[in-house]
mmCIF file of C-alpha atoms in Angstrom:
data_model
loop_
_atom_site.group_PDB
_atom_site.id
_atom_site.type_symbol
_atom_site.label_atom_id
_atom_site.label_comp_id
_atom_site.label_asym_id
_atom_site.label_seq_id
_atom_site.Cartn_x
_atom_site.Cartn_y
_atom_site.Cartn_z
ATOM 1 C CA MET A 485 16.384 -229.896 76.913
ATOM 2 C CA SER A 486 19.537 -228.088 77.809
ATOM 3 C CA ALA A 487 19.275 -224.672 79.366
ATOM 4 C CA HIS A 488 22.204 -223.639 77.190
ATOM 5 C CA ASP A 489 20.184 -223.288 74.084
ATOM 6 C CA HIS A 490 21.908 -222.263 70.897
ATOM 7 C CA ASP A 491 19.032 -223.010 68.628
ATOM 8 C CA HIS A 492 18.786 -220.833 65.623
ATOM 9 C CA ASP A 493 15.201 -221.856 65.024
ATOM 10 C CA HIS A 494 13.566 -218.689 66.157
ATOM 11 C CA GLY A 495 9.985 -219.733 65.614
ATOM 12 C CA SER A 496 7.997 -222.016 67.892
ATOM 13 C CA GLU A 497 8.159 -224.826 65.385
ATOM 14 C CA LEU A 498 10.553 -227.603 66.298
ATOM 15 C CA SER A 499 12.896 -228.785 63.567
ATOM 16 C CA GLU A 500 12.791 -232.369 62.377
ATOM 17 C CA MET A 501 16.133 -233.066 64.050
ATOM 18 C CA GLN A 502 15.007 -231.561 67.341
ATOM 19 C CA LEU A 503 11.996 -233.856 67.317
ATOM 20 C CA ARG A 504 13.957 -236.959 66.379
ATOM 21 C CA VAL A 505 16.672 -236.333 68.954
ATOM 22 C CA ARG A 506 14.125 -235.529 71.643
ATOM 23 C CA ALA A 507 12.348 -238.812 70.853
ATOM 24 C CA LEU A 508 15.560 -240.798 71.223
ATOM 25 C CA GLU A 509 16.423 -239.068 74.487
ATOM 26 C CA THR A 510 12.936 -239.826 75.802
ATOM 27 C CA ILE A 511 13.342 -243.494 74.954
ATOM 28 C CA LEU A 512 16.816 -243.732 76.507
ATOM 29 C CA THR A 513 15.565 -241.973 79.628
ATOM 30 C CA GLU A 514 12.440 -244.126 79.972
ATOM 31 C CA LYS A 515 14.566 -247.252 79.514
ATOM 32 C CA GLY A 516 16.725 -246.141 82.418
ATOM 33 C CA TYR A 517 19.825 -245.915 80.205
ATOM 34 C CA VAL A 518 20.565 -242.241 80.858
ATOM 35 C CA ASP A 519 19.742 -239.519 83.373
ATOM 36 C CA PRO A 520 19.064 -236.298 81.395
ATOM 37 C CA ALA A 521 20.802 -234.285 84.131
ATOM 38 C CA ALA A 522 24.004 -236.182 83.356
ATOM 39 C CA LEU A 523 23.612 -235.292 79.676
ATOM 40 C CA ASP A 524 23.182 -231.641 80.690
ATOM 41 C CA ALA A 525 26.449 -231.896 82.623
ATOM 42 C CA ILE A 526 28.347 -233.301 79.634
ATOM 43 C CA VAL A 527 27.046 -230.553 77.354
ATOM 44 C CA GLU A 528 27.861 -227.880 79.906
ATOM 45 C CA THR A 529 31.397 -229.213 80.340
ATOM 46 C CA TYR A 530 32.151 -228.841 76.642
ATOM 47 C CA GLU A 531 30.386 -225.489 76.373
ATOM 48 C CA THR A 532 32.049 -223.839 79.333
ATOM 49 C CA LYS A 533 34.996 -225.773 80.755
ATOM 50 C CA ILE A 534 37.005 -227.456 78.026
ATOM 51 C CA GLY A 535 38.338 -225.382 75.172
ATOM 52 C CA PRO A 536 41.504 -224.166 73.422
ATOM 53 C CA ARG A 537 42.465 -222.089 76.452
ATOM 54 C CA ASN A 538 43.656 -225.356 78.025
ATOM 55 C CA GLY A 539 46.084 -226.023 75.209
ATOM 56 C CA ALA A 540 47.177 -222.387 75.069
ATOM 57 C CA ARG A 541 48.270 -222.509 78.701
ATOM 58 C CA VAL A 542 50.314 -225.621 78.009
ATOM 59 C CA VAL A 543 52.012 -223.976 75.035
ATOM 60 C CA ALA A 544 52.754 -220.796 77.001
ATOM 61 C CA LYS A 545 54.271 -222.866 79.791
ATOM 62 C CA ALA A 546 56.454 -224.738 77.295
ATOM 63 C CA TRP A 547 57.647 -221.428 75.830
ATOM 64 C CA THR A 548 58.775 -220.138 79.217
ATOM 65 C CA ASP A 549 59.949 -223.288 81.012
ATOM 66 C CA PRO A 550 62.569 -225.377 79.165
ATOM 67 C CA ALA A 551 62.298 -228.299 81.596
ATOM 68 C CA PHE A 552 58.525 -228.443 81.085
ATOM 69 C CA LYS A 553 58.992 -228.255 77.318
ATOM 70 C CA ARG A 554 61.372 -231.224 77.414
ATOM 71 C CA ALA A 555 58.923 -233.179 79.546
ATOM 72 C CA LEU A 556 56.032 -232.230 77.236
ATOM 73 C CA LEU A 557 57.831 -233.426 74.120
ATOM 74 C CA GLY A 558 58.860 -236.609 75.947
ATOM 75 C CA ASP A 559 55.428 -237.581 77.312
ATOM 76 C CA ALA A 560 52.744 -234.944 76.903
ATOM 77 C CA SER A 561 50.035 -236.702 78.940
ATOM 78 C CA LYS A 562 52.404 -237.088 81.884
ATOM 79 C CA ALA A 563 53.806 -233.561 81.653
ATOM 80 C CA ILE A 564 50.361 -231.944 81.494
ATOM 81 C CA GLY A 565 49.265 -234.144 84.381
ATOM 82 C CA THR A 566 51.717 -232.228 86.563
ATOM 83 C CA LEU A 567 49.816 -228.984 85.798
ATOM 84 C CA GLY A 568 46.736 -229.837 87.819
ATOM 85 C CA HIS A 569 45.188 -226.429 87.225
ATOM 86 C CA VAL A 570 45.174 -226.617 83.431
ATOM 87 C CA SER A 571 43.103 -229.620 82.510
ATOM 88 C CA ARG A 572 42.730 -233.245 83.318
ATOM 89 C CA VAL A 573 44.124 -234.960 80.289
ATOM 90 C CA GLY A 574 43.676 -238.520 79.182
ATOM 91 C CA ASP A 575 46.284 -240.856 77.853
ATOM 92 C CA HIS A 576 48.160 -240.956 74.582
ATOM 93 C CA LEU A 577 48.718 -237.256 73.935
ATOM 94 C CA ILE A 578 51.769 -236.463 71.799
ATOM 95 C CA ALA A 579 53.132 -232.916 71.488
ATOM 96 C CA VAL A 580 54.926 -232.143 68.223
ATOM 97 C CA GLU A 581 57.195 -229.135 67.917
ATOM 98 C CA ASN A 582 57.280 -226.682 65.040
ATOM 99 C CA THR A 583 60.779 -225.498 64.125
ATOM 100 C CA PRO A 584 62.176 -223.295 61.344
ATOM 101 C CA GLN A 585 62.804 -226.558 59.460
ATOM 102 C CA ARG A 586 59.523 -228.345 60.103
ATOM 103 C CA HIS A 587 55.850 -227.403 60.352
ATOM 104 C CA ASN A 588 53.395 -229.907 61.834
ATOM 105 C CA MET A 589 49.723 -230.213 60.930
ATOM 106 C CA VAL A 590 47.130 -232.577 62.443
ATOM 107 C CA VAL A 591 44.191 -234.233 60.681
ATOM 108 C CA CYS A 592 41.884 -237.214 61.042
ATOM 109 C CA THR A 593 41.121 -238.414 57.521
ATOM 110 C CA LEU A 594 38.843 -241.236 58.721
ATOM 111 C CA CYS A 595 36.616 -239.362 61.175
ATOM 112 C CA SER A 596 37.310 -236.448 63.525
ATOM 113 C CA CYS A 597 39.881 -237.507 66.158
ATOM 114 C CA TYR A 598 41.085 -234.409 67.987
ATOM 115 C CA PRO A 599 42.662 -233.606 71.368
ATOM 116 C CA TRP A 600 39.406 -232.640 73.113
ATOM 117 C CA GLU A 601 40.925 -232.002 76.551
ATOM 118 C CA MET A 602 43.393 -229.536 75.092
ATOM 119 C CA LEU A 603 41.296 -227.821 72.403
ATOM 120 C CA GLY A 604 37.656 -228.572 73.166
ATOM 121 C CA LEU A 605 35.334 -229.910 70.500
ATOM 122 C CA PRO A 606 36.676 -229.692 66.959
ATOM 123 C CA PRO A 607 35.408 -226.952 64.642
ATOM 124 C CA ILE A 608 33.220 -227.934 61.707
ATOM 125 C CA TRP A 609 35.975 -227.460 59.142
ATOM 126 C CA TYR A 610 38.175 -230.003 60.932
ATOM 127 C CA LYS A 611 35.405 -232.611 60.650
ATOM 128 C CA ALA A 612 34.402 -231.803 57.082
ATOM 129 C CA ALA A 613 35.427 -233.316 53.755
ATOM 130 C CA PRO A 614 37.540 -230.467 52.319
ATOM 131 C CA TYR A 615 40.062 -230.551 55.171
ATOM 132 C CA ARG A 616 40.042 -234.332 55.699
ATOM 133 C CA SER A 617 40.563 -235.045 52.007
ATOM 134 C CA ARG A 618 43.218 -232.452 51.176
ATOM 135 C CA ALA A 619 45.359 -232.159 54.310
ATOM 136 C CA VAL A 620 47.405 -235.277 53.518
ATOM 137 C CA LYS A 621 47.862 -234.535 49.816
ATOM 138 C CA ASP A 622 47.984 -230.757 49.472
ATOM 139 C CA PRO A 623 48.682 -229.284 52.910
ATOM 140 C CA ARG A 624 50.144 -226.091 51.467
ATOM 141 C CA GLY A 625 46.913 -225.550 49.568
ATOM 142 C CA VAL A 626 44.987 -226.057 52.791
ATOM 143 C CA LEU A 627 47.284 -223.617 54.599
ATOM 144 C CA ALA A 628 46.602 -221.077 51.850
ATOM 145 C CA ASP A 629 42.882 -221.386 52.647
ATOM 146 C CA PHE A 630 43.843 -220.264 56.160
ATOM 147 C CA GLY A 631 45.990 -217.424 54.823
ATOM 148 C CA VAL A 632 49.198 -219.140 55.916
ATOM 149 C CA ALA A 633 52.209 -219.330 53.577
ATOM 150 C CA LEU A 634 55.382 -221.098 54.713
ATOM 151 C CA PRO A 635 58.846 -220.995 53.114
ATOM 152 C CA LYS A 636 58.948 -223.430 50.224
ATOM 153 C CA GLU A 637 61.785 -225.430 51.789
ATOM 154 C CA THR A 638 60.014 -225.971 55.127
ATOM 155 C CA GLU A 639 59.154 -229.624 55.663
ATOM 156 C CA ILE A 640 55.414 -230.122 56.133
ATOM 157 C CA ARG A 641 54.649 -233.024 58.413
ATOM 158 C CA VAL A 642 51.040 -234.132 58.519
ATOM 159 C CA TRP A 643 49.930 -236.388 61.372
ATOM 160 C CA ASP A 644 46.868 -238.470 60.477
ATOM 161 C CA SER A 645 45.148 -239.403 63.755
ATOM 162 C CA THR A 646 44.159 -242.924 62.772
ATOM 163 C CA ALA A 647 44.313 -244.433 66.293
ATOM 164 C CA GLU A 648 43.701 -243.220 69.857
ATOM 165 C CA THR A 649 46.925 -241.230 69.979
ATOM 166 C CA ARG A 650 46.196 -237.484 69.873
ATOM 167 C CA PHE A 651 48.431 -234.659 68.720
ATOM 168 C CA LEU A 652 49.034 -231.135 69.975
ATOM 169 C CA VAL A 653 51.198 -228.851 67.846
ATOM 170 C CA LEU A 654 53.675 -226.754 69.810
ATOM 171 C CA PRO A 655 53.972 -223.646 67.634
ATOM 172 C CA MET A 656 57.092 -221.490 67.476
ATOM 173 C CA ARG A 657 57.159 -218.583 69.897
ATOM 174 C CA PRO A 658 56.881 -215.383 67.856
ATOM 175 C CA PRO A 659 59.704 -212.847 67.955
ATOM 176 C CA GLY A 660 58.957 -209.726 69.967
ATOM 177 C CA THR A 661 57.464 -211.628 72.899
ATOM 178 C CA GLU A 662 60.574 -211.658 75.071
ATOM 179 C CA GLY A 663 59.787 -211.083 78.727
ATOM 180 C CA TRP A 664 56.050 -211.724 78.325
ATOM 181 C CA SER A 665 54.223 -213.518 81.131
ATOM 182 C CA GLU A 666 52.651 -216.928 80.604
ATOM 183 C CA GLU A 667 49.221 -215.276 80.659
ATOM 184 C CA GLN A 668 50.202 -212.784 77.954
ATOM 185 C CA LEU A 669 51.673 -215.574 75.853
ATOM 186 C CA ALA A 670 48.622 -217.816 76.258
ATOM 187 C CA ASP A 671 46.499 -215.027 74.772
ATOM 188 C CA ILE A 672 48.302 -215.234 71.424
ATOM 189 C CA VAL A 673 48.153 -219.027 71.110
ATOM 190 C CA THR A 674 45.238 -219.655 68.780
ATOM 191 C CA ARG A 675 43.362 -222.915 68.426
ATOM 192 C CA ASP A 676 44.471 -223.221 64.826
ATOM 193 C CA SER A 677 48.121 -222.745 65.769
ATOM 194 C CA MET A 678 47.830 -225.887 67.911
ATOM 195 C CA ILE A 679 46.282 -227.839 65.005
ATOM 196 C CA GLY A 680 48.933 -226.555 62.626
ATOM 197 C CA THR A 681 46.633 -224.579 60.332
ATOM 198 C CA GLY A 682 47.569 -221.233 61.846
ATOM 199 C CA LEU A 683 50.327 -219.364 63.631
ATOM 200 C CA PRO A 684 50.278 -217.542 66.963
ATOM 201 C CA LYS A 685 48.856 -214.055 66.530
ATOM 202 C CA VAL A 686 50.748 -211.094 67.964
ATOM 203 C CA GLN A 687 48.542 -208.025 67.900
ATOM 204 C CA PRO A 688 50.410 -205.011 66.500
ATOM 205 C CA MET B 990 35.501 -250.884 54.931
ATOM 206 C CA ASN B 991 36.234 -248.864 51.815
ATOM 207 C CA GLY B 992 33.668 -246.194 52.600
ATOM 208 C CA VAL B 993 33.353 -242.526 51.757
ATOM 209 C CA HIS B 994 34.560 -241.754 55.280
ATOM 210 C CA ASP B 995 38.076 -242.722 54.140
ATOM 211 C CA MET B 996 38.682 -239.340 52.539
ATOM 212 C CA GLY B 997 42.440 -238.898 52.528
ATOM 213 C CA GLY B 998 43.585 -237.805 49.062
ATOM 214 C CA MET B 999 40.162 -237.383 47.481
ATOM 215 C CA ASP B 1000 39.646 -234.350 45.251
ATOM 216 C CA GLY B 1001 36.707 -232.109 44.540
ATOM 217 C CA PHE B 1002 35.447 -231.149 47.994
ATOM 218 C CA GLY B 1003 36.522 -227.546 47.600
ATOM 219 C CA ARG B 1004 38.255 -225.120 49.898
ATOM 220 C CA VAL B 1005 38.248 -225.214 53.675
ATOM 221 C CA GLU B 1006 35.608 -222.834 55.004
ATOM 222 C CA VAL B 1007 36.235 -221.476 58.486
ATOM 223 C CA GLU B 1008 33.403 -220.111 60.608
ATOM 224 C CA ALA B 1009 34.566 -217.249 62.814
ATOM 225 C CA ASN B 1010 33.758 -217.574 66.527
ATOM 226 C CA GLU B 1011 32.114 -220.929 66.009
ATOM 227 C CA PRO B 1012 30.056 -222.124 69.031
ATOM 228 C CA PRO B 1013 30.560 -225.680 70.379
ATOM 229 C CA PHE B 1014 27.069 -226.542 69.105
ATOM 230 C CA HIS B 1015 24.913 -224.853 66.484
ATOM 231 C CA HIS B 1016 21.656 -226.324 67.789
ATOM 232 C CA SER B 1017 20.822 -227.658 71.220
ATOM 233 C CA TRP B 1018 20.042 -231.104 69.760
ATOM 234 C CA GLU B 1019 23.675 -231.430 68.683
ATOM 235 C CA GLY B 1020 24.808 -231.282 72.289
ATOM 236 C CA ARG B 1021 22.200 -233.895 73.274
ATOM 237 C CA VAL B 1022 23.435 -236.237 70.519
ATOM 238 C CA MET B 1023 27.056 -235.802 71.585
ATOM 239 C CA ALA B 1024 26.152 -236.417 75.225
ATOM 240 C CA MET B 1025 23.968 -239.459 74.479
ATOM 241 C CA SER B 1026 26.683 -240.998 72.322
ATOM 242 C CA ARG B 1027 29.257 -240.528 75.066
ATOM 243 C CA ALA B 1028 26.899 -241.812 77.757
ATOM 244 C CA ILE B 1029 25.805 -244.951 75.918
ATOM 245 C CA GLY B 1030 29.422 -245.546 74.932
ATOM 246 C CA ALA B 1031 30.563 -245.266 78.529
ATOM 247 C CA ASN B 1032 27.888 -247.428 80.169
ATOM 248 C CA GLY B 1033 26.379 -249.524 77.447
ATOM 249 C CA GLY B 1034 29.223 -251.464 75.923
ATOM 250 C CA VAL B 1035 28.626 -249.714 72.615
ATOM 251 C CA ASN B 1036 32.270 -248.830 72.284
ATOM 252 C CA ILE B 1037 33.767 -246.004 70.252
ATOM 253 C CA ASP B 1038 34.907 -248.381 67.518
ATOM 254 C CA ALA B 1039 31.413 -249.781 67.041
ATOM 255 C CA GLN B 1040 30.055 -246.238 66.933
ATOM 256 C CA ARG B 1041 32.623 -245.230 64.320
ATOM 257 C CA PHE B 1042 31.782 -248.284 62.212
ATOM 258 C CA SER B 1043 28.104 -247.442 62.438
ATOM 259 C CA ARG B 1044 28.828 -243.918 61.139
ATOM 260 C CA GLU B 1045 30.998 -245.277 58.329
ATOM 261 C CA SER B 1046 28.221 -247.681 57.398
ATOM 262 C CA LEU B 1047 25.701 -244.943 56.666
ATOM 263 C CA PRO B 1048 24.870 -244.979 52.935
ATOM 264 C CA PRO B 1049 27.394 -242.758 51.103
ATOM 265 C CA PRO B 1050 24.816 -240.147 49.998
ATOM 266 C CA VAL B 1051 23.587 -239.882 53.601
ATOM 267 C CA TYR B 1052 27.119 -239.670 54.986
ATOM 268 C CA LEU B 1053 28.117 -236.914 52.583
ATOM 269 C CA ALA B 1054 24.931 -234.876 52.892
ATOM 270 C CA SER B 1055 24.415 -235.045 56.667
ATOM 271 C CA SER B 1056 25.807 -232.637 59.218
ATOM 272 C CA TYR B 1057 28.342 -234.027 61.664
ATOM 273 C CA TYR B 1058 26.015 -234.589 64.592
ATOM 274 C CA LYS B 1059 23.239 -235.845 62.350
ATOM 275 C CA LYS B 1060 25.644 -238.631 61.353
ATOM 276 C CA TRP B 1061 26.277 -239.335 65.021
ATOM 277 C CA PHE B 1062 22.533 -239.428 65.698
ATOM 278 C CA LEU B 1063 21.696 -241.739 62.803
ATOM 279 C CA ALA B 1064 24.595 -244.042 63.685
ATOM 280 C CA LEU B 1065 23.768 -244.238 67.401
ATOM 281 C CA GLN B 1066 20.098 -244.915 66.793
ATOM 282 C CA GLN B 1067 20.850 -247.543 64.160
ATOM 283 C CA LEU B 1068 23.439 -249.242 66.359
ATOM 284 C CA MET B 1069 21.102 -249.407 69.343
ATOM 285 C CA ILE B 1070 18.293 -250.817 67.211
ATOM 286 C CA GLY B 1071 20.718 -253.354 65.729
ATOM 287 C CA ARG B 1072 21.743 -254.503 69.188
ATOM 288 C CA GLY B 1073 18.177 -254.743 70.411
ATOM 289 C CA MET B 1074 18.693 -252.001 72.998
ATOM 290 C CA ILE B 1075 15.778 -250.030 71.564
ATOM 291 C CA GLY B 1076 13.122 -250.922 69.011
ATOM 292 C CA ALA B 1077 12.373 -249.329 65.658
ATOM 293 C CA ASP B 1078 8.759 -249.248 66.850
ATOM 294 C CA GLU B 1079 9.828 -247.236 69.892
ATOM 295 C CA VAL B 1080 11.678 -244.754 67.680
ATOM 296 C CA ALA B 1081 8.533 -244.395 65.577
ATOM 297 C CA ALA B 1082 6.417 -243.929 68.710
ATOM 298 C CA GLY B 1083 8.871 -241.514 70.302
ATOM 299 C CA ARG B 1084 8.707 -243.320 73.648
ATOM 300 C CA ALA B 1085 9.627 -246.608 75.310
ATOM 301 C CA LEU B 1086 7.070 -249.349 74.672
ATOM 302 C CA ARG B 1087 8.678 -252.011 76.870
ATOM 303 C CA THR B 1088 11.316 -252.417 79.506
ATOM 304 C CA SER B 1089 14.819 -253.506 78.557
ATOM 305 C CA PRO B 1090 17.678 -255.048 80.507
ATOM 306 C CA PRO B 1091 19.829 -252.368 82.172
ATOM 307 C CA LEU B 1092 23.061 -251.211 80.597
ATOM 308 C CA GLN B 1093 26.184 -253.133 81.611
ATOM 309 C CA ARG B 1094 27.215 -250.304 83.937
ATOM 310 C CA GLY B 1095 23.732 -249.144 84.853
ATOM 311 C CA THR B 1096 22.044 -245.820 84.224
ATOM 312 C CA PHE B 1097 24.460 -243.153 83.024
ATOM 313 C CA SER B 1098 24.172 -240.592 85.819
ATOM 314 C CA LEU B 1099 25.987 -237.596 87.257
ATOM 315 C CA LYS B 1100 28.614 -239.735 88.939
ATOM 316 C CA ASP B 1101 29.685 -241.019 85.511
ATOM 317 C CA VAL B 1102 30.215 -237.630 83.873
ATOM 318 C CA ALA B 1103 33.820 -237.107 84.937
ATOM 319 C CA ARG B 1104 34.681 -240.475 83.394
ATOM 320 C CA VAL B 1105 33.636 -239.366 79.894
ATOM 321 C CA THR B 1106 35.096 -235.860 79.944
ATOM 322 C CA VAL B 1107 38.612 -237.243 80.381
ATOM 323 C CA ARG B 1108 39.925 -239.751 77.890
ATOM 324 C CA GLY B 1109 40.364 -243.264 79.138
ATOM 325 C CA SER B 1110 43.385 -245.370 78.395
ATOM 326 C CA PHE B 1111 43.416 -247.608 75.346
ATOM 327 C CA HIS B 1112 46.676 -249.175 76.446
ATOM 328 C CA ARG B 1113 46.531 -252.917 77.146
ATOM 329 C CA ASP B 1114 49.457 -255.129 78.047
ATOM 330 C CA VAL B 1115 50.487 -257.807 75.590
ATOM 331 C CA SER B 1116 52.908 -260.688 76.035
ATOM 332 C CA THR B 1117 54.684 -260.138 72.712
ATOM 333 C CA SER B 1118 57.510 -257.735 71.900
ATOM 334 C CA PRO B 1119 57.054 -255.203 69.104
ATOM 335 C CA ALA B 1120 58.043 -256.665 65.722
ATOM 336 C CA PHE B 1121 59.376 -253.314 64.471
ATOM 337 C CA LYS B 1122 61.596 -250.602 65.873
ATOM 338 C CA PRO B 1123 62.107 -246.959 64.932
ATOM 339 C CA GLY B 1124 63.935 -246.698 61.616
ATOM 340 C CA ASP B 1125 62.560 -249.952 60.210
ATOM 341 C CA LYS B 1126 61.100 -249.873 56.701
ATOM 342 C CA VAL B 1127 57.581 -251.272 56.565
ATOM 343 C CA ARG B 1128 54.963 -251.730 53.878
ATOM 344 C CA ALA B 1129 51.327 -251.051 54.715
ATOM 345 C CA LYS B 1130 49.425 -254.161 53.740
ATOM 346 C CA ASN B 1131 47.014 -254.159 50.858
ATOM 347 C CA ILE B 1132 43.927 -255.090 52.845
ATOM 348 C CA ASN B 1133 40.323 -254.314 51.949
ATOM 349 C CA PRO B 1134 38.122 -255.675 54.731
ATOM 350 C CA VAL B 1135 34.416 -254.926 54.559
ATOM 351 C CA THR B 1136 34.587 -254.596 58.339
ATOM 352 C CA HIS B 1137 36.047 -251.727 60.413
ATOM 353 C CA THR B 1138 39.689 -250.844 59.914
ATOM 354 C CA ARG B 1139 41.833 -247.804 60.698
ATOM 355 C CA LEU B 1140 44.305 -248.305 57.878
ATOM 356 C CA PRO B 1141 43.378 -245.612 55.340
ATOM 357 C CA ARG B 1142 43.354 -246.536 51.663
ATOM 358 C CA TYR B 1143 45.896 -243.913 50.678
ATOM 359 C CA VAL B 1144 48.776 -245.694 52.442
ATOM 360 C CA ARG B 1145 47.944 -249.296 51.527
ATOM 361 C CA GLY B 1146 50.727 -250.944 49.579
ATOM 362 C CA HIS B 1147 53.141 -248.078 50.281
ATOM 363 C CA VAL B 1148 56.490 -248.199 52.063
ATOM 364 C CA GLY B 1149 57.166 -246.004 55.070
ATOM 365 C CA THR B 1150 59.466 -245.786 58.064
ATOM 366 C CA VAL B 1151 58.610 -246.572 61.661
ATOM 367 C CA GLU B 1152 59.174 -243.434 63.723
ATOM 368 C CA ARG B 1153 57.700 -244.238 67.132
ATOM 369 C CA ILE B 1154 56.346 -247.173 69.066
ATOM 370 C CA ASN B 1155 53.243 -245.958 70.892
ATOM 371 C CA GLY B 1156 52.633 -248.984 73.098
ATOM 372 C CA SER B 1157 50.072 -251.748 72.735
ATOM 373 C CA HIS B 1158 46.477 -250.630 72.302
ATOM 374 C CA VAL B 1159 42.962 -251.977 71.859
ATOM 375 C CA PHE B 1160 42.658 -253.092 68.210
ATOM 376 C CA PRO B 1161 39.687 -251.250 66.656
ATOM 377 C CA ASP B 1162 39.299 -253.833 63.872
ATOM 378 C CA SER B 1163 38.372 -256.388 66.545
ATOM 379 C CA ALA B 1164 36.685 -254.196 69.138
ATOM 380 C CA ALA B 1165 34.240 -252.667 66.634
ATOM 381 C CA HIS B 1166 32.722 -256.080 65.970
ATOM 382 C CA GLY B 1167 32.493 -257.530 69.462
ATOM 383 C CA ASN B 1168 35.605 -259.649 68.929
ATOM 384 C CA GLY B 1169 37.366 -258.478 72.054
ATOM 385 C CA GLU B 1170 40.068 -255.910 72.571
ATOM 386 C CA ASN B 1171 42.758 -258.074 70.927
ATOM 387 C CA PRO B 1172 45.511 -255.521 71.777
ATOM 388 C CA GLN B 1173 48.262 -254.867 69.231
ATOM 389 C CA TRP B 1174 51.432 -252.825 69.030
ATOM 390 C CA LEU B 1175 50.847 -249.363 67.617
ATOM 391 C CA TYR B 1176 53.396 -247.409 65.593
ATOM 392 C CA THR B 1177 53.752 -243.999 64.004
ATOM 393 C CA VAL B 1178 54.751 -244.764 60.392
ATOM 394 C CA VAL B 1179 55.956 -241.930 58.151
ATOM 395 C CA PHE B 1180 55.601 -241.842 54.359
ATOM 396 C CA SER B 1181 57.066 -239.351 51.929
ATOM 397 C CA GLY B 1182 54.639 -237.339 49.847
ATOM 398 C CA ARG B 1183 56.151 -238.778 46.677
ATOM 399 C CA GLU B 1184 55.719 -242.360 47.890
ATOM 400 C CA LEU B 1185 52.021 -241.680 48.419
ATOM 401 C CA TRP B 1186 51.150 -239.288 45.591
ATOM 402 C CA GLY B 1187 53.797 -239.759 42.943
ATOM 403 C CA ALA B 1188 56.456 -237.642 41.306
ATOM 404 C CA ASP B 1189 54.365 -234.468 41.234
ATOM 405 C CA ALA B 1190 53.877 -234.421 44.996
ATOM 406 C CA ASP B 1191 55.186 -231.632 47.197
ATOM 407 C CA PRO B 1192 58.813 -232.712 47.879
ATOM 408 C CA THR B 1193 58.666 -231.272 51.402
ATOM 409 C CA LEU B 1194 55.633 -233.356 52.416
ATOM 410 C CA LYS B 1195 55.746 -236.186 54.916
ATOM 411 C CA VAL B 1196 52.601 -237.896 56.207
ATOM 412 C CA SER B 1197 52.330 -240.255 59.148
ATOM 413 C CA VAL B 1198 49.593 -242.629 60.158
ATOM 414 C CA GLU B 1199 49.138 -244.480 63.423
ATOM 415 C CA ALA B 1200 49.402 -248.106 62.306
ATOM 416 C CA PHE B 1201 48.704 -251.274 64.271
ATOM 417 C CA GLU B 1202 51.166 -254.114 63.800
ATOM 418 C CA PRO B 1203 48.730 -256.332 61.836
ATOM 419 C CA TYR B 1204 48.614 -253.571 59.179
ATOM 420 C CA LEU B 1205 52.346 -253.821 58.460
ATOM 421 C CA ASP B 1206 54.822 -256.069 56.697
ATOM 422 C CA PRO B 1207 58.604 -255.686 56.767
ATOM 423 C CA ALA B 1208 59.888 -253.943 53.634
#
């Protein structure tokens, strides 16, 4: 099993799911389908290397570099590909810009499609029924669950990720951040602000 | 298929509950399930569309009551049994009882990891031109296949506007069932909240879906 063990089962007893999953992994290994070390490497990648920090750096760059922002909104996969140090990103990424007139929110009503390379693995709420069912019908109600209230005239645009295109919300840069470095800006770009269920957080 | 996975617009699931500082996995087995699903998908020809269809095909009470990675586990195991890649007797025994032909791309090993941690391209060239262009009015077809589809119920029969052409992509409705990649033009189609949910809908709401050309008629 993985060395990065998050099990909450504190006793010595293995849970039913641990046993069932271990059995399947044993079978797949004995069949020669998978090398467990390669599974370890996948798990480790998503636990330690790929997370919302990747997306935050892209957003901070877009806030400070108008040419990059234009390129990002034109072809996000290509634009991010020029930032070798941020993240390798696959195809079909679309960046959508929040403005005073329009707020974007991303959902996958059918499963859990999410821009993994930019944000890491999706949180449970993104994959669960309350968000998937309500985001397309009552997005302001969903935003209220997150403590976010937008002006009543703001257009709410919900992007349902029903194909292999993926969406990254480019939030609005908060006032009071003039002159900040990209690193400082990246620190206030939350995961939820890039899904559209939150706003960047400036600490008072 | 018209399964419980197609949740857009359903009521009664309650408020969104956010877990602060959520870890990538809550149990180590969740990471193993994620990794096995990716590995078998990458080397075994059990593509993402087939895996999604297997998850959708779980009985509704199981789908609704299972945690996310438990659904992945049940779907992967069921799919591999269905394709003869493993046996139900082996699952019961917890070990391999016989040898099997190798995966199409061989054992998933360390050299393959980079390939699954970056998304591949679903773009495929087609010889046709797109039938629609941005600004065109389209109606989502009223289709109800029992097989895999990515056209959610809540837009079927409704009129929207083409906003973007996103290239030609592998068609999940075909690929999920071993019927080839059958690439199709893919569009972003935008619907008004009132078109989808009626006169009481939020007037500021617009919802888009990513729709393959076979899902659309001119309107």
